XYZ file of C-alpha atoms in Angstrom:
287
model
C 0.000 0.000 0.000
C 1.240 3.468 -0.860
C -0.059 7.015 -1.034
C 1.026 10.357 -2.354
C 0.408 11.960 1.031
C -0.844 11.123 4.487
C -4.488 11.328 3.402
C -4.194 9.210 0.280
C -4.377 5.427 -0.002
C -3.257 3.343 -2.941
C -3.513 -0.403 -2.437
C -1.191 -2.319 -4.735
C -3.240 -4.942 -6.586
C -0.496 -6.211 -8.879
C -0.249 -9.506 -6.931
C -3.958 -10.054 -7.609
C -3.236 -9.941 -11.327
C -0.479 -12.506 -10.877
C -2.788 -14.740 -8.872
C -5.506 -14.423 -11.519
C -3.082 -15.388 -14.304
C -1.934 -18.397 -12.315
C -5.543 -19.470 -11.695
C -6.401 -19.021 -15.378
C -3.527 -21.323 -16.294
C -4.565 -23.871 -13.676
C -8.146 -23.811 -14.953
C -7.194 -25.042 -18.463
C -8.458 -28.506 -19.324
C -4.913 -29.810 -19.728
C -4.264 -28.847 -16.089
C -7.018 -28.901 -13.448
C -10.060 -28.180 -15.547
C -12.972 -26.444 -13.869
C -14.668 -28.845 -11.420
C -17.510 -27.161 -9.578
C -16.903 -24.082 -11.752
C -14.255 -23.066 -9.265
C -12.628 -20.563 -11.595
C -15.658 -18.273 -11.941
C -16.088 -18.351 -8.155
C -12.427 -17.492 -7.721
C -12.492 -14.615 -10.194
C -15.718 -13.120 -8.795
C -14.223 -13.217 -5.307
C -10.988 -11.617 -6.469
C -12.859 -8.899 -8.375
C -14.973 -8.280 -5.290
C -11.802 -7.913 -3.233
C -10.453 -5.290 -5.639
C -13.682 -3.315 -5.719
C -13.901 -3.272 -1.918
C -10.384 -1.894 -1.638
C -11.388 0.796 -4.129
C -14.235 1.626 -1.766
C -11.801 1.983 1.142
C -9.553 4.269 -0.910
C -12.481 6.405 -2.121
C -14.151 7.036 1.226
C -10.869 7.454 3.081
C -9.929 10.162 0.616
C -13.340 11.839 0.753
C -13.424 12.137 4.526
C -9.919 13.652 4.591
C -9.631 15.810 1.473
C -10.543 19.463 0.996
C -13.645 19.889 -1.167
C -15.350 23.122 -2.291
C -18.481 22.648 -0.172
C -19.835 22.744 3.344
C -19.314 19.615 5.419
C -22.261 17.792 6.987
C -21.745 17.001 10.702
C -22.536 13.324 10.102
C -20.033 12.862 7.276
C -17.294 11.241 9.389
C -19.684 8.543 10.620
C -21.062 7.963 7.121
C -17.597 7.481 5.670
C -16.408 5.357 8.611
C -19.348 2.963 8.345
C -18.734 2.618 4.622
C -14.983 2.172 5.023
C -15.399 -0.650 7.524
C -18.028 -2.348 5.385
C -15.527 -2.386 2.530
C -12.661 -3.529 4.776
C -14.635 -6.412 6.262
C -16.040 -7.372 2.873
C -12.562 -7.263 1.302
C -11.375 -9.899 3.769
C -14.411 -12.075 3.056
C -14.101 -11.718 -0.727
C -10.427 -12.657 -0.614
C -11.229 -15.686 1.546
C -13.949 -16.674 -0.937
C -11.488 -16.394 -3.835
C -8.784 -18.439 -2.107
C -11.292 -21.099 -1.083
C -12.381 -21.461 -4.716
C -8.761 -21.682 -5.896
C -8.001 -24.291 -3.265
C -11.135 -26.217 -4.192
C -9.842 -26.440 -7.758
C -6.752 -28.265 -6.480
C -8.209 -30.289 -3.607
C -12.024 -30.206 -3.234
C -11.941 -32.276 -0.056
C -9.638 -29.774 1.694
C -11.798 -26.645 1.303
C -15.400 -25.498 1.726
C -17.676 -27.066 -0.883
C -18.428 -24.360 -3.458
C -21.279 -26.396 -4.915
C -23.268 -26.296 -1.649
C -25.402 -23.255 -0.851
C -25.290 -24.074 2.858
C -21.525 -24.523 2.890
C -20.929 -21.266 1.027
C -22.624 -19.356 3.843
C -19.841 -20.514 6.168
C -17.012 -18.917 4.182
C -15.326 -16.247 6.328
C -11.833 -15.161 7.413
C -12.171 -17.544 10.365
C -11.829 -20.367 7.811
C -8.192 -19.283 7.562
C -7.358 -18.315 11.143
C -9.857 -20.396 13.106
C -11.969 -19.242 16.056
C -12.563 -20.143 19.685
C -15.099 -22.766 18.638
C -13.793 -23.987 15.289
C -10.454 -25.002 13.786
C -9.297 -23.495 10.478
C -10.305 -25.211 7.252
C -7.516 -27.750 6.807
C -6.637 -26.838 3.220
C -5.081 -23.505 4.180
C -2.308 -25.094 6.196
C -1.486 -27.379 3.280
C -1.821 -24.955 0.374
C -1.443 -21.470 1.870
C 0.630 -21.857 5.062
C 2.401 -18.505 4.808
C -0.815 -16.598 4.234
C -2.441 -18.435 7.128
C 0.471 -17.624 9.405
C 0.370 -13.958 8.402
C -3.375 -13.670 8.995
C -3.092 -15.418 12.343
C -0.463 -12.860 13.346
C -3.008 -10.168 12.332
C -5.874 -11.785 14.249
C -6.503 -8.732 16.469
C -6.659 -6.404 13.478
C -9.099 -8.684 11.646
C -11.304 -8.919 14.741
C -11.258 -5.128 15.127
C -12.322 -4.616 11.511
C -15.147 -7.145 11.861
C -16.362 -5.670 15.160
C -16.379 -2.076 13.882
C -18.305 -3.091 10.785
C -20.790 -5.143 12.799
C -21.478 -2.361 15.311
C -21.757 0.374 12.669
C -24.160 -1.814 10.680
C -26.389 -3.127 13.437
C -26.065 -0.934 16.532
C -24.740 2.572 16.570
C -22.151 5.097 15.509
C -18.464 4.259 15.914
C -17.173 7.837 15.592
C -15.932 9.226 18.921
C -14.237 12.452 17.917
C -11.159 13.734 16.230
C -9.334 16.695 14.811
C -10.041 18.789 11.721
C -7.515 19.841 9.124
C -6.239 23.406 9.189
C -4.145 23.315 6.011
C -6.576 24.503 3.348
C -5.046 24.880 -0.137
C -3.863 28.364 -0.975
C -6.793 30.555 -2.066
C -9.422 27.978 -1.017
C -11.496 30.248 1.216
C -11.119 33.204 -1.137
C -12.481 31.063 -3.965
C -15.370 29.952 -1.726
C -15.906 33.571 -0.592
C -15.694 32.599 3.071
C -14.601 35.469 5.338
C -11.690 35.177 7.747
C -13.836 33.713 10.488
C -12.557 30.580 12.213
C -15.991 29.192 13.066
C -17.339 29.619 9.533
C -14.208 28.213 7.933
C -14.305 25.150 10.148
C -17.598 24.191 8.464
C -15.574 23.420 5.334
C -12.734 21.525 7.016
C -12.294 17.772 6.440
C -11.009 15.448 9.139
C -7.315 15.283 9.952
C -7.756 12.453 12.436
C -10.697 10.320 13.514
C -10.953 8.528 16.850
C -12.883 5.256 16.786
C -15.010 3.763 19.538
C -12.778 1.527 21.683
C -14.077 -2.000 22.332
C -17.212 -1.286 20.255
C -19.071 -4.490 21.206
C -18.961 -3.875 24.949
C -22.138 -2.537 26.609
C -22.098 1.247 26.951
C -21.806 0.949 30.718
C -18.453 -0.789 30.267
C -16.908 1.638 27.776
C -13.802 3.388 28.983
C -14.254 7.130 28.658
C -11.977 8.519 25.967
C -11.302 11.730 27.866
C -8.008 12.617 26.237
C -8.191 10.636 23.002
C -6.548 13.326 20.901
C -3.478 13.247 23.110
C -3.367 9.475 23.620
C -4.498 8.451 20.096
C -6.353 5.455 21.527
C -8.051 4.267 18.344
C -7.127 6.492 15.409
C -8.994 5.491 12.271
C -5.853 6.167 10.260
C -3.995 3.420 12.125
C -6.708 0.811 11.625
C -7.306 1.590 7.950
C -3.644 1.745 7.036
C -3.002 -1.510 8.860
C -5.271 -3.129 6.302
C -2.321 -2.596 3.978
C -0.361 -5.040 6.108
C -2.802 -7.749 5.070
C -1.777 -7.089 1.468
C 1.327 -9.032 2.389
C -0.991 -11.999 2.604
C -1.675 -11.662 -1.103
C 2.036 -11.837 -1.786
C 2.157 -14.939 0.375
C -0.517 -16.474 -1.824
C 1.090 -15.474 -5.109
C 4.783 -14.700 -4.891
C 5.881 -18.148 -3.709
C 3.259 -20.450 -5.184
C 5.856 -23.141 -5.839
C 6.175 -23.505 -2.081
C 2.495 -23.087 -1.262
C 1.129 -25.633 -3.748
C 2.131 -29.270 -4.356
C 5.444 -29.472 -6.157
C 4.133 -30.741 -9.478
C 1.343 -28.230 -10.021
C 3.195 -25.086 -11.008
C 6.081 -26.756 -12.882
C 3.609 -28.951 -14.780
C 1.503 -25.941 -15.691
C 4.587 -24.169 -16.969
C 5.628 -27.184 -19.039
C 2.214 -27.507 -20.632
C 1.996 -23.801 -21.323
C 5.423 -23.915 -22.968
C 4.330 -26.858 -25.088
C 1.146 -25.059 -26.081
C 2.973 -21.865 -27.062
C 6.019 -23.380 -28.751
C 4.509 -26.414 -30.482
C 6.996 -28.867 -28.990
C 6.149 -32.478 -28.369
C 3.566 -33.152 -25.684
C 5.240 -34.203 -22.409
C 4.532 -37.828 -21.543
C 5.410 -37.663 -17.843
C 2.693 -35.304 -16.704
C 1.566 -36.323 -13.179
């Protein structure tokens, strides 16, 4: 993940393209074929993942950037709720895509993509496990590095899921924050806003947003965030930008596929692709 400035996000999706090309090669009839139509499930999940990250980038930018208009008091909450929907959904879409890819290689090691009931159980906990359920066994076999990375990020994943759940079903998650005071040169003159601090603050985007700590606790158990701006208890910037750390999981699923998948799969695919492109004799020792 990169950004041109502190208030800009740019998730790198190049590894997703590499993963898609690998899956497309694996899907060919001379390799795995398409049992259970796994490839379309994989690609829809991967496309969903990309679109959700675009949603995170868009709303993160909108809540932080200067725009030539008055700001509505509820804008921070609106953007936060949308950001955490996209973050939570991105994790689920990526899990859905990886499950479909794994199903193409080993249907008995992943959630059955041909079962409507089984599909409802696909979630990030398939990869990292939960207090009541072990991880789906295929991830340890096929995606051990990704699984290890996501397990190390368990607290972050839980925080994203909790903030989305509370903002969707219960209440606001916006506690407070700090507005920007670095308007572009000539901004207020262009907007014909006089040199009045109160009136100019109506146009200011957020510089920092403080999230509700422990959002699923009853209100009577919430710790008062009395000096949040000084202590930075739950800055939205920290949580959102940490999502970029989970991008490393994509690299773990793509950059070292020869280690993550059975030894013959990738070399065999490369051999058959070379034969197809170069017109050499068909290999006779394909596993």
